[in-house]
mmCIF file of C-alpha atoms in Angstrom:
data_model
loop_
_atom_site.group_PDB
_atom_site.id
_atom_site.type_symbol
_atom_site.label_atom_id
_atom_site.label_comp_id
_atom_site.label_asym_id
_atom_site.label_seq_id
_atom_site.Cartn_x
_atom_site.Cartn_y
_atom_site.Cartn_z
ATOM 1 C CA UNK G 24 114.977 84.707 71.409
ATOM 2 C CA UNK G 25 111.224 84.311 72.779
ATOM 3 C CA UNK G 26 109.529 81.061 72.928
ATOM 4 C CA UNK G 27 106.106 80.077 73.587
ATOM 5 C CA UNK G 28 104.475 80.427 77.089
ATOM 6 C CA UNK G 29 103.949 77.433 79.094
ATOM 7 C CA UNK G 30 102.202 79.400 81.673
ATOM 8 C CA UNK G 31 101.019 83.198 82.492
ATOM 9 C CA UNK G 32 103.372 85.395 84.678
ATOM 10 C CA UNK G 33 101.186 84.981 87.075
ATOM 11 C CA UNK G 34 100.646 81.463 87.305
ATOM 12 C CA UNK G 35 104.361 80.289 87.153
ATOM 13 C CA UNK G 36 105.122 82.394 90.157
ATOM 14 C CA UNK G 37 102.290 81.109 92.496
ATOM 15 C CA UNK G 38 104.216 77.695 90.913
ATOM 16 C CA UNK G 39 107.412 78.703 91.859
ATOM 17 C CA UNK G 40 107.137 80.225 95.080
ATOM 18 C CA UNK G 41 105.369 77.038 96.131
ATOM 19 C CA UNK G 42 108.421 74.731 95.060
ATOM 20 C CA UNK G 43 110.781 76.690 97.275
ATOM 21 C CA UNK G 44 108.626 76.172 99.806
ATOM 22 C CA UNK G 45 107.997 72.533 99.345
ATOM 23 C CA UNK G 46 111.757 72.138 99.007
ATOM 24 C CA UNK G 47 112.137 74.449 102.456
ATOM 25 C CA UNK G 48 109.962 71.837 104.325
ATOM 26 C CA UNK G 49 111.745 68.858 102.684
ATOM 27 C CA UNK G 50 115.089 70.281 104.217
ATOM 28 C CA UNK G 51 116.298 72.293 101.228
ATOM 29 C CA UNK G 52 117.450 74.408 103.478
ATOM 30 C CA UNK G 53 120.355 77.441 102.520
ATOM 31 C CA UNK G 54 122.705 79.269 104.941
ATOM 32 C CA UNK G 55 121.928 82.755 105.022
ATOM 33 C CA UNK G 56 125.108 84.733 103.595
ATOM 34 C CA UNK G 57 126.321 87.262 106.260
ATOM 35 C CA UNK G 58 126.483 90.960 105.309
ATOM 36 C CA UNK G 59 126.899 92.531 108.571
ATOM 37 C CA UNK G 60 130.032 94.585 109.057
ATOM 38 C CA UNK G 61 131.261 97.309 111.013
ATOM 39 C CA UNK G 62 135.164 97.806 109.961
ATOM 40 C CA UNK G 63 137.343 96.869 107.154
ATOM 41 C CA UNK G 64 138.604 93.391 108.929
ATOM 42 C CA UNK G 65 134.492 92.503 109.258
ATOM 43 C CA UNK G 66 134.397 93.208 105.384
ATOM 44 C CA UNK G 67 137.285 91.081 104.929
ATOM 45 C CA UNK G 68 137.399 88.352 107.611
ATOM 46 C CA UNK G 69 133.357 88.059 107.373
ATOM 47 C CA UNK G 70 131.531 89.130 104.629
ATOM 48 C CA UNK G 71 134.470 88.435 101.407
ATOM 49 C CA UNK G 72 135.523 84.859 103.773
ATOM 50 C CA UNK G 73 135.667 81.963 101.605
ATOM 51 C CA UNK G 74 132.950 79.948 103.360
ATOM 52 C CA UNK G 75 130.965 83.422 102.847
ATOM 53 C CA UNK G 76 131.143 83.639 99.229
ATOM 54 C CA UNK G 77 130.534 80.154 98.913
ATOM 55 C CA UNK G 78 127.114 80.669 100.552
ATOM 56 C CA UNK G 79 126.701 83.925 98.216
ATOM 57 C CA UNK G 80 127.110 81.254 95.073
ATOM 58 C CA UNK G 81 125.471 78.637 96.041
ATOM 59 C CA UNK G 82 122.431 80.961 96.388
ATOM 60 C CA UNK G 83 123.093 82.126 93.196
ATOM 61 C CA UNK G 84 123.096 78.534 91.421
ATOM 62 C CA UNK G 85 119.734 78.157 93.707
ATOM 63 C CA UNK G 86 118.161 81.554 92.131
ATOM 64 C CA UNK G 87 119.235 81.279 88.756
ATOM 65 C CA UNK G 88 117.608 78.221 88.669
ATOM 66 C CA UNK G 89 114.586 79.632 89.652
ATOM 67 C CA UNK G 90 114.442 82.417 87.274
ATOM 68 C CA UNK G 91 115.543 80.227 84.774
ATOM 69 C CA UNK G 92 112.475 77.739 85.217
ATOM 70 C CA UNK G 93 110.487 81.091 84.735
ATOM 71 C CA UNK G 94 111.609 82.654 81.803
ATOM 72 C CA UNK G 95 111.078 79.401 80.380
ATOM 73 C CA UNK G 96 107.582 79.003 81.434
ATOM 74 C CA UNK G 97 107.054 82.440 80.918
ATOM 75 C CA UNK G 98 108.241 82.005 77.010
ATOM 76 C CA UNK G 99 111.247 84.639 77.689
ATOM 77 C CA UNK G 100 114.925 84.366 76.375
ATOM 78 C CA UNK G 101 116.100 81.601 78.907
ATOM 79 C CA UNK G 102 119.777 82.477 77.280
ATOM 80 C CA UNK G 103 118.770 86.228 78.192
ATOM 81 C CA UNK G 104 118.410 85.223 81.857
ATOM 82 C CA UNK G 105 121.357 83.242 81.708
ATOM 83 C CA UNK G 106 123.308 86.258 80.375
ATOM 84 C CA UNK G 107 121.850 88.540 82.765
ATOM 85 C CA UNK G 108 120.742 87.327 85.943
ATOM 86 C CA UNK G 109 124.090 86.827 87.316
ATOM 87 C CA UNK G 110 124.859 90.717 86.837
ATOM 88 C CA UNK G 111 122.100 91.662 88.468
ATOM 89 C CA UNK G 112 122.216 89.102 91.307
ATOM 90 C CA UNK G 113 126.168 90.742 91.446
ATOM 91 C CA UNK G 114 124.871 93.830 91.541
ATOM 92 C CA UNK G 115 122.502 93.056 94.413
ATOM 93 C CA UNK G 116 125.092 91.733 96.500
ATOM 94 C CA UNK G 117 126.885 95.040 96.187
ATOM 95 C CA UNK G 118 123.849 96.669 97.446
ATOM 96 C CA UNK G 119 123.294 93.672 100.276
ATOM 97 C CA UNK G 120 126.784 94.711 101.485
ATOM 98 C CA UNK G 121 126.620 98.318 101.606
ATOM 99 C CA UNK G 122 123.567 98.054 103.117
ATOM 100 C CA UNK G 123 124.644 95.778 105.882
ATOM 101 C CA UNK G 124 127.588 98.079 107.012
ATOM 102 C CA UNK G 125 127.192 100.090 110.620
ATOM 103 C CA UNK G 126 126.718 102.658 109.155
ATOM 104 C CA UNK G 127 123.737 102.125 106.448
ATOM 105 C CA UNK G 128 122.159 100.436 109.936
ATOM 106 C CA UNK G 129 122.402 103.546 111.887
ATOM 107 C CA UNK G 130 120.310 105.315 109.385
ATOM 108 C CA UNK G 131 117.998 102.445 108.865
ATOM 109 C CA UNK G 132 118.711 102.287 104.914
ATOM 110 C CA UNK G 133 117.363 98.820 103.971
ATOM 111 C CA UNK G 134 119.288 97.197 100.854
ATOM 112 C CA UNK G 135 115.822 97.480 98.057
ATOM 113 C CA UNK G 136 117.166 101.601 98.308
ATOM 114 C CA UNK G 137 120.955 100.674 97.434
ATOM 115 C CA UNK G 138 119.596 97.934 94.912
ATOM 116 C CA UNK G 139 117.228 100.983 93.106
ATOM 117 C CA UNK G 140 119.949 103.649 93.464
ATOM 118 C CA UNK G 141 122.743 100.705 91.659
ATOM 119 C CA UNK G 142 119.850 100.394 89.355
ATOM 120 C CA UNK G 143 119.674 103.365 88.631
ATOM 121 C CA UNK G 144 123.118 105.103 88.057
ATOM 122 C CA UNK G 145 123.924 102.090 85.376
ATOM 123 C CA UNK G 146 120.477 102.271 83.892
ATOM 124 C CA UNK G 147 120.542 106.347 83.283
ATOM 125 C CA UNK G 148 124.845 106.762 82.888
ATOM 126 C CA UNK G 149 125.039 103.570 80.290
ATOM 127 C CA UNK G 150 123.348 102.799 77.261
ATOM 128 C CA UNK G 151 121.889 99.396 78.074
ATOM 129 C CA UNK G 152 121.071 97.179 75.374
ATOM 130 C CA UNK G 153 117.596 95.918 74.335
ATOM 131 C CA UNK G 154 117.954 92.486 74.959
ATOM 132 C CA UNK G 155 119.740 93.256 78.619
ATOM 133 C CA UNK G 156 116.565 94.918 79.009
ATOM 134 C CA UNK G 157 114.420 92.401 77.544
ATOM 135 C CA UNK G 158 116.000 89.463 80.059
ATOM 136 C CA UNK G 159 114.800 92.164 83.199
ATOM 137 C CA UNK G 160 112.113 90.550 85.409
ATOM 138 C CA UNK G 161 111.203 93.089 88.351
ATOM 139 C CA UNK G 162 107.251 92.447 88.517
ATOM 140 C CA UNK G 163 108.450 88.463 88.130
ATOM 141 C CA UNK G 164 110.729 88.824 91.401
ATOM 142 C CA UNK G 165 108.920 91.141 93.156
ATOM 143 C CA UNK G 166 106.127 88.262 92.888
ATOM 144 C CA UNK G 167 107.995 85.665 93.910
ATOM 145 C CA UNK G 168 109.305 87.592 96.999
ATOM 146 C CA UNK G 169 105.296 88.193 97.512
ATOM 147 C CA UNK G 170 103.952 85.027 97.421
ATOM 148 C CA UNK G 171 107.020 83.894 99.877
ATOM 149 C CA UNK G 172 105.429 86.774 102.306
ATOM 150 C CA UNK G 173 102.547 84.937 103.105
ATOM 151 C CA UNK G 174 104.627 82.040 104.857
ATOM 152 C CA UNK G 175 104.921 84.891 107.192
ATOM 153 C CA UNK G 176 101.762 86.094 107.726
ATOM 154 C CA UNK G 177 98.770 84.394 109.724
ATOM 155 C CA UNK G 178 95.795 84.286 107.990
ATOM 156 C CA UNK G 179 93.585 85.743 110.807
ATOM 157 C CA UNK G 180 96.061 88.906 110.208
ATOM 158 C CA UNK G 181 94.677 89.058 106.370
ATOM 159 C CA UNK G 182 91.385 88.532 107.487
ATOM 160 C CA UNK G 183 91.684 91.546 110.381
ATOM 161 C CA UNK G 184 93.708 94.065 108.176
ATOM 162 C CA UNK G 185 92.229 92.877 104.650
ATOM 163 C CA UNK G 186 88.298 93.887 105.681
ATOM 164 C CA UNK G 187 89.677 97.164 106.964
ATOM 165 C CA UNK G 188 92.109 97.301 103.898
ATOM 166 C CA UNK G 189 88.775 96.292 101.723
ATOM 167 C CA UNK G 190 87.440 99.522 102.992
ATOM 168 C CA UNK G 191 89.893 101.447 102.563
ATOM 169 C CA UNK G 192 90.772 100.277 98.829
ATOM 170 C CA UNK G 193 86.994 101.116 97.764
ATOM 171 C CA UNK G 194 86.467 104.245 99.077
ATOM 172 C CA UNK G 195 90.272 105.683 97.643
ATOM 173 C CA UNK G 196 90.187 103.859 94.414
ATOM 174 C CA UNK G 197 86.621 105.206 93.668
ATOM 175 C CA UNK G 198 87.397 108.870 95.119
ATOM 176 C CA UNK G 199 91.241 109.242 93.322
ATOM 177 C CA UNK G 200 90.139 107.247 90.170
ATOM 178 C CA UNK G 201 86.992 110.499 89.324
ATOM 179 C CA UNK G 202 89.081 112.714 90.630
ATOM 180 C CA UNK G 203 92.111 112.140 88.633
ATOM 181 C CA UNK G 204 89.506 111.806 85.408
ATOM 182 C CA UNK G 205 88.154 115.321 86.387
ATOM 183 C CA UNK G 206 92.090 116.832 86.439
ATOM 184 C CA UNK G 207 92.018 115.168 83.315
ATOM 185 C CA UNK G 208 89.252 116.436 81.923
ATOM 186 C CA UNK G 209 90.121 120.011 82.647
ATOM 187 C CA UNK G 210 93.656 119.734 81.411
ATOM 188 C CA UNK G 211 91.583 118.395 78.007
ATOM 189 C CA UNK G 212 93.867 114.846 78.150
ATOM 190 C CA UNK G 213 92.646 111.971 75.567
ATOM 191 C CA UNK G 214 90.087 109.507 76.615
ATOM 192 C CA UNK G 215 92.477 106.861 76.103
ATOM 193 C CA UNK G 216 95.496 108.421 78.215
ATOM 194 C CA UNK G 217 92.790 109.546 80.951
ATOM 195 C CA UNK G 218 91.345 105.874 81.502
ATOM 196 C CA UNK G 219 94.844 104.604 81.557
ATOM 197 C CA UNK G 220 96.421 107.543 84.265
ATOM 198 C CA UNK G 221 93.429 107.164 86.586
ATOM 199 C CA UNK G 222 93.469 103.291 86.932
ATOM 200 C CA UNK G 223 97.248 103.729 87.701
ATOM 201 C CA UNK G 224 96.950 106.070 90.018
ATOM 202 C CA UNK G 225 93.893 105.199 92.111
ATOM 203 C CA UNK G 226 94.660 101.025 91.772
ATOM 204 C CA UNK G 227 97.785 100.215 91.715
ATOM 205 C CA UNK G 228 100.220 101.294 89.386
ATOM 206 C CA UNK G 229 101.315 99.488 86.382
ATOM 207 C CA UNK G 230 99.511 96.442 86.498
ATOM 208 C CA UNK G 231 96.460 99.033 86.215
ATOM 209 C CA UNK G 232 97.769 101.001 83.340
ATOM 210 C CA UNK G 233 98.484 97.204 81.397
ATOM 211 C CA UNK G 234 94.815 95.626 82.722
ATOM 212 C CA UNK G 235 93.214 98.913 81.595
ATOM 213 C CA UNK G 236 94.908 99.674 77.938
ATOM 214 C CA UNK G 237 94.295 96.033 77.518
ATOM 215 C CA UNK G 238 90.291 96.511 78.350
ATOM 216 C CA UNK G 239 90.264 99.720 75.799
ATOM 217 C CA UNK G 240 92.948 98.444 73.494
ATOM 218 C CA UNK G 241 95.175 101.391 74.127
ATOM 219 C CA UNK G 242 98.122 102.981 72.573
ATOM 220 C CA UNK G 243 101.434 101.727 73.744
ATOM 221 C CA UNK G 244 103.041 104.788 73.749
ATOM 222 C CA UNK G 245 100.451 106.479 75.948
ATOM 223 C CA UNK G 246 100.710 103.204 78.214
ATOM 224 C CA UNK G 247 104.786 104.167 77.851
ATOM 225 C CA UNK G 248 104.240 108.017 79.526
ATOM 226 C CA UNK G 249 101.743 106.204 82.234
ATOM 227 C CA UNK G 250 104.065 103.365 83.483
ATOM 228 C CA UNK G 251 107.022 105.803 82.902
ATOM 229 C CA UNK G 252 105.343 108.270 85.193
ATOM 230 C CA UNK G 253 104.473 105.437 87.867
ATOM 231 C CA UNK G 254 107.842 104.196 87.860
ATOM 232 C CA UNK G 255 109.549 107.374 88.049
ATOM 233 C CA UNK G 256 106.997 108.839 91.329
ATOM 234 C CA UNK G 257 106.846 105.496 92.723
ATOM 235 C CA UNK G 258 111.338 106.378 93.717
ATOM 236 C CA UNK G 259 111.045 109.528 96.015
ATOM 237 C CA UNK G 260 107.357 108.512 97.982
ATOM 238 C CA UNK G 261 108.477 105.135 98.590
ATOM 239 C CA UNK G 262 111.948 106.554 100.396
ATOM 240 C CA UNK G 263 110.904 110.383 101.588
ATOM 241 C CA UNK G 264 107.149 108.796 102.856
ATOM 242 C CA UNK G 265 108.109 106.437 105.620
ATOM 243 C CA UNK G 266 110.435 109.411 107.241
ATOM 244 C CA UNK G 267 107.381 111.625 107.144
ATOM 245 C CA UNK G 268 105.161 109.107 108.748
ATOM 246 C CA UNK G 269 108.055 109.306 111.521
ATOM 247 C CA UNK G 270 107.872 112.497 111.424
ATOM 248 C CA UNK G 271 104.216 112.967 112.314
ATOM 249 C CA UNK G 272 104.115 110.063 114.665
ATOM 250 C CA UNK G 273 102.284 107.169 113.049
ATOM 251 C CA UNK G 274 101.699 104.112 113.789
ATOM 252 C CA UNK G 275 103.099 101.262 112.058
ATOM 253 C CA UNK G 276 99.386 100.296 111.043
ATOM 254 C CA UNK G 277 98.392 103.580 109.840
ATOM 255 C CA UNK G 278 101.851 104.174 108.065
ATOM 256 C CA UNK G 279 101.353 100.553 106.534
ATOM 257 C CA UNK G 280 97.690 101.270 105.590
ATOM 258 C CA UNK G 281 98.911 104.830 104.377
ATOM 259 C CA UNK G 282 101.976 103.520 102.181
ATOM 260 C CA UNK G 283 100.018 100.361 100.539
ATOM 261 C CA UNK G 284 97.143 103.052 99.546
ATOM 262 C CA UNK G 285 99.219 105.747 98.309
ATOM 263 C CA UNK G 286 102.281 103.946 96.312
ATOM 264 C CA UNK G 287 101.265 102.536 92.903
ATOM 265 C CA UNK G 288 103.887 99.709 92.263
ATOM 266 C CA UNK G 289 103.501 96.817 94.873
ATOM 267 C CA UNK G 290 107.443 96.410 94.544
ATOM 268 C CA UNK G 291 107.925 100.078 96.378
ATOM 269 C CA UNK G 292 104.790 99.201 98.755
ATOM 270 C CA UNK G 293 107.187 96.327 99.809
ATOM 271 C CA UNK G 294 110.266 98.294 100.048
ATOM 272 C CA UNK G 295 108.678 101.420 101.816
ATOM 273 C CA UNK G 296 107.214 99.015 104.080
ATOM 274 C CA UNK G 297 109.801 97.630 105.373
ATOM 275 C CA UNK G 298 111.703 100.863 105.918
ATOM 276 C CA UNK G 299 109.388 101.163 108.522
ATOM 277 C CA UNK G 300 109.153 97.484 110.334
ATOM 278 C CA UNK G 301 107.564 94.084 109.937
ATOM 279 C CA UNK G 302 103.967 95.617 110.796
ATOM 280 C CA UNK G 303 104.245 98.331 108.571
ATOM 281 C CA UNK G 304 105.372 95.936 105.645
ATOM 282 C CA UNK G 305 102.668 93.448 106.680
ATOM 283 C CA UNK G 306 99.412 96.024 106.701
ATOM 284 C CA UNK G 307 101.265 97.882 103.551
ATOM 285 C CA UNK G 308 101.412 94.137 101.393
ATOM 286 C CA UNK G 309 97.947 93.303 102.679
ATOM 287 C CA UNK G 310 96.012 96.499 102.143
ATOM 288 C CA UNK G 311 98.111 96.834 98.795
ATOM 289 C CA UNK G 312 96.661 93.460 97.644
ATOM 290 C CA UNK G 313 93.486 94.676 98.443
ATOM 291 C CA UNK G 314 93.823 97.026 96.072
ATOM 292 C CA UNK G 315 95.069 94.584 93.297
ATOM 293 C CA UNK G 316 91.687 92.169 94.375
ATOM 294 C CA UNK G 317 90.042 95.197 92.578
ATOM 295 C CA UNK G 318 91.558 95.274 89.737
ATOM 296 C CA UNK G 319 89.783 92.436 88.038
ATOM 297 C CA UNK G 320 86.235 94.254 88.650
ATOM 298 C CA UNK G 321 87.690 97.516 87.635
ATOM 299 C CA UNK G 322 88.912 96.210 84.067
ATOM 300 C CA UNK G 323 85.723 94.784 84.022
ATOM 301 C CA UNK G 324 83.887 98.157 84.889
ATOM 302 C CA UNK G 325 86.031 99.873 82.210
ATOM 303 C CA UNK G 326 85.700 97.838 79.712
ATOM 304 C CA UNK G 327 81.964 97.977 79.703
ATOM 305 C CA UNK G 328 81.961 101.536 79.459
ATOM 306 C CA UNK G 329 84.538 102.175 77.002
ATOM 307 C CA UNK G 330 82.796 99.490 75.047
ATOM 308 C CA UNK G 331 79.477 101.439 75.334
ATOM 309 C CA UNK G 332 80.590 104.900 74.894
ATOM 310 C CA UNK G 333 83.473 104.254 71.909
ATOM 311 C CA UNK G 334 81.498 102.959 68.989
ATOM 312 C CA UNK G 335 85.050 101.641 67.592
ATOM 313 C CA UNK G 336 85.787 99.352 70.124
ATOM 314 C CA UNK G 337 81.972 98.483 70.771
ATOM 315 C CA UNK G 338 82.486 96.418 67.477
ATOM 316 C CA UNK G 339 85.069 94.339 68.151
ATOM 317 C CA UNK G 340 83.726 91.295 68.793
ATOM 318 C CA UNK G 341 86.941 89.784 71.337
ATOM 319 C CA UNK G 342 86.341 93.431 73.603
ATOM 320 C CA UNK G 343 82.831 92.769 74.573
ATOM 321 C CA UNK G 344 82.828 92.374 77.873
ATOM 322 C CA UNK G 345 82.343 88.818 80.016
ATOM 323 C CA UNK G 346 82.761 87.831 83.454
ATOM 324 C CA UNK G 347 85.730 86.465 82.187
ATOM 325 C CA UNK G 348 87.321 89.708 81.879
ATOM 326 C CA UNK G 349 87.060 89.687 85.870
ATOM 327 C CA UNK G 350 89.105 86.444 86.228
ATOM 328 C CA UNK G 351 92.163 87.137 83.634
ATOM 329 C CA UNK G 352 92.916 90.419 84.603
ATOM 330 C CA UNK G 353 92.918 89.035 88.626
ATOM 331 C CA UNK G 354 96.287 88.972 89.946
ATOM 332 C CA UNK G 355 97.138 85.245 90.199
ATOM 333 C CA UNK G 356 100.242 85.645 92.522
ATOM 334 C CA UNK G 357 97.371 86.960 95.110
ATOM 335 C CA UNK G 358 96.217 83.669 95.208
ATOM 336 C CA UNK G 359 99.791 82.428 96.195
ATOM 337 C CA UNK G 360 100.067 84.869 98.441
ATOM 338 C CA UNK G 361 97.117 83.601 100.575
ATOM 339 C CA UNK G 362 97.960 79.713 99.392
ATOM 340 C CA UNK G 363 100.952 80.207 101.679
ATOM 341 C CA UNK G 364 99.417 82.082 104.222
ATOM 342 C CA UNK G 365 96.445 79.638 104.988
ATOM 343 C CA UNK G 366 99.135 76.763 104.623
ATOM 344 C CA UNK G 367 101.677 77.714 107.503
ATOM 345 C CA UNK G 368 98.712 79.485 109.288
ATOM 346 C CA UNK G 369 96.481 76.057 109.362
ATOM 347 C CA UNK G 370 98.400 73.353 108.147
ATOM 348 C CA UNK G 371 102.534 73.634 109.436
ATOM 349 C CA UNK G 372 103.214 72.969 113.157
ATOM 350 C CA UNK G 373 105.054 75.817 114.284
ATOM 351 C CA UNK G 374 108.126 73.965 115.231
ATOM 352 C CA UNK G 375 108.436 73.472 111.037
ATOM 353 C CA UNK G 376 107.257 76.855 110.764
ATOM 354 C CA UNK G 377 110.218 78.359 112.720
ATOM 355 C CA UNK G 378 112.499 75.674 111.410
ATOM 356 C CA UNK G 379 111.841 76.984 107.712
ATOM 357 C CA UNK G 380 111.093 80.633 109.059
ATOM 358 C CA UNK G 381 114.542 82.224 108.757
ATOM 359 C CA UNK G 382 115.738 80.987 105.297
ATOM 360 C CA UNK G 383 112.790 81.408 103.410
ATOM 361 C CA UNK G 384 112.697 85.159 104.871
ATOM 362 C CA UNK G 385 116.286 85.766 103.515
ATOM 363 C CA UNK G 386 115.180 83.935 99.894
ATOM 364 C CA UNK G 387 111.993 86.842 100.301
ATOM 365 C CA UNK G 388 114.329 89.452 100.922
ATOM 366 C CA UNK G 389 116.767 88.310 97.950
ATOM 367 C CA UNK G 390 114.129 88.400 95.356
ATOM 368 C CA UNK G 391 112.431 91.774 96.592
ATOM 369 C CA UNK G 392 115.829 93.563 96.306
ATOM 370 C CA UNK G 393 116.439 91.516 93.196
ATOM 371 C CA UNK G 394 113.806 93.364 91.941
ATOM 372 C CA UNK G 395 114.603 97.024 92.751
ATOM 373 C CA UNK G 396 118.232 96.596 91.052
ATOM 374 C CA UNK G 397 115.772 95.209 88.288
ATOM 375 C CA UNK G 398 113.454 98.613 88.707
ATOM 376 C CA UNK G 399 116.884 100.968 88.754
ATOM 377 C CA UNK G 400 118.029 99.413 85.599
ATOM 378 C CA UNK G 401 114.688 99.448 83.480
ATOM 379 C CA UNK G 402 114.371 103.182 84.355
ATOM 380 C CA UNK G 403 115.066 106.138 82.509
ATOM 381 C CA UNK G 404 114.628 109.482 83.602
ATOM 382 C CA UNK G 405 114.945 110.803 80.106
ATOM 383 C CA UNK G 406 112.066 109.007 79.045
ATOM 384 C CA UNK G 407 109.964 111.863 80.076
ATOM 385 C CA UNK G 408 111.880 114.740 78.390
ATOM 386 C CA UNK G 409 111.283 113.865 74.752
ATOM 387 C CA UNK G 410 107.587 114.028 75.749
ATOM 388 C CA UNK G 411 105.167 116.368 74.043
ATOM 389 C CA UNK G 412 102.896 117.237 76.394
ATOM 390 C CA UNK G 413 103.330 117.863 79.903
ATOM 391 C CA UNK G 414 99.863 117.443 80.782
ATOM 392 C CA UNK G 415 99.661 114.406 81.822
ATOM 393 C CA UNK G 416 102.429 114.819 84.284
ATOM 394 C CA UNK G 417 100.827 117.829 85.583
ATOM 395 C CA UNK G 418 97.335 115.423 86.055
ATOM 396 C CA UNK G 419 99.379 112.437 87.462
ATOM 397 C CA UNK G 420 100.917 114.471 89.776
ATOM 398 C CA UNK G 421 98.232 116.289 90.873
ATOM 399 C CA UNK G 422 95.861 113.263 91.179
ATOM 400 C CA UNK G 423 98.556 111.725 93.201
ATOM 401 C CA UNK G 424 98.714 114.077 95.661
ATOM 402 C CA UNK G 425 95.191 113.993 96.347
ATOM 403 C CA UNK G 426 96.113 110.563 96.791
ATOM 404 C CA UNK G 427 98.451 110.923 99.357
ATOM 405 C CA UNK G 428 96.081 112.935 101.246
ATOM 406 C CA UNK G 429 93.257 111.054 100.997
ATOM 407 C CA UNK G 430 94.859 107.590 101.974
ATOM 408 C CA UNK G 431 96.330 108.965 104.625
ATOM 409 C CA UNK G 432 92.933 110.510 106.321
ATOM 410 C CA UNK G 433 91.222 107.243 105.326
ATOM 411 C CA UNK G 434 93.975 104.829 106.987
ATOM 412 C CA UNK G 435 94.101 106.850 109.834
ATOM 413 C CA UNK G 436 90.405 106.705 110.711
ATOM 414 C CA UNK G 437 90.527 103.075 110.153
ATOM 415 C CA UNK G 438 94.106 101.734 111.348
#
C-alpha cells in the first residue's frame, strides 16, 4: 500500500546519509563483516563463523532501519520493504562472499559485478511479482552510497576535477545530444522518443530520460523503452570499459573521466570506477556529478523548446517553462555529496575522520552492492524483444558509440 510521501527521494537520501554520518561521528560504528577467504577452512572458520554472522546480522538490522525510514518518507510500502529488503541483502551477502574469494580478487572482480549477475539471473529466470519489484529501490541505494562517498573526497579535489568535469560535461552533452538528435531524425523516430533518447544518452541516463519525459509530458511506454536501453547497455559497458582502458594504458584520471562521461547510469559509473581504483572512482563520480548538475538546466531548455514548438503542450498552463523547473529537476543528492565532502574537508579533525573512515567506506560499498542486486532484479532482457520497432535501439547504440569515442578524446585532452 502506497502512502503519502513526506520528502522527495533525493532529499530523503540527503537526510538519511547525514543520519548515518552523524551516528558514526557519535560513535555508532559497525564492525565490518569479514568476506576474504582463500580456502574452504577460511570460508567456514572465518566468513561463516558465529561472530562474523552476528556482524552481518547487526549490519542487516542497521541498513534495514535506514531503508524502512526511506520508504516511509518517500511514500513507498514499508511492508514491501520489510519483505523484500532482507532477501536483497542476503543475495548481496552471497555476492560479497564470492567477491571475497582469492580467485575473484586475483581477477580484480568487485562485489557489484557479482551482485548484478545474481540479480540478473534471478530476475530473468523467475517471474517476480509486481509487489516485489515495487519494493526494489536501486536508485535510492546508489544515492545513499554516493552521499557517503562524499566523506572520502576532499573538497579541493572536487573543485579541481569538478571544473574539468564541468568543461567535459558541457562539450559531451551538447555534442552527443545533437548527434543523437540527428541520428533519430534520420531514422524517422518520433519527436517524443527522440528527445528522451537524446537526453538519456548524452546527460545521465535514467534520470535524464525521466526529467525529459516530465518536461515534455512524454508517453510512459516510450520512457520505459529508453530506460530499458540505458540499463541493458550499461551492463556490458561497466564491465568491459575498465579492461579496455587498462589495455590502452590509460591513467586512472583519464579512465575515470571517460567512464563518468560515457556510462549513462550513476550506479554503473560507480561500479566501473571501483573496478579501476580509488582515483578512477573519485574522478568518475565527480565527472558524472558534473553531468548531473546540467540535468536541471537541460530539462529547463527542453521544456522551453517543447512549449514553443509543440502548440498542444504550450496550451497547458503547468507546462509553461519557469526558472522553478531548474530547481525541481536538480538532483538534490549532489548537495548531500558536496555537504559531506565539505564537512570532512573543513569541519572534522583528521583524527576523527580517520576513526570513522573505515566503517563509512564499508557502508558505502554495501549500499552500492545492494543497488546492483536490485538493478539485476529489475532488469529484464525480454522487455526489448516485444518492441514494435528496432529503430530506437539502433539510434541508441549509434549515439552511445559516438558518446564513448568523443568522451575518450575529451577526457584524454583534459585529464
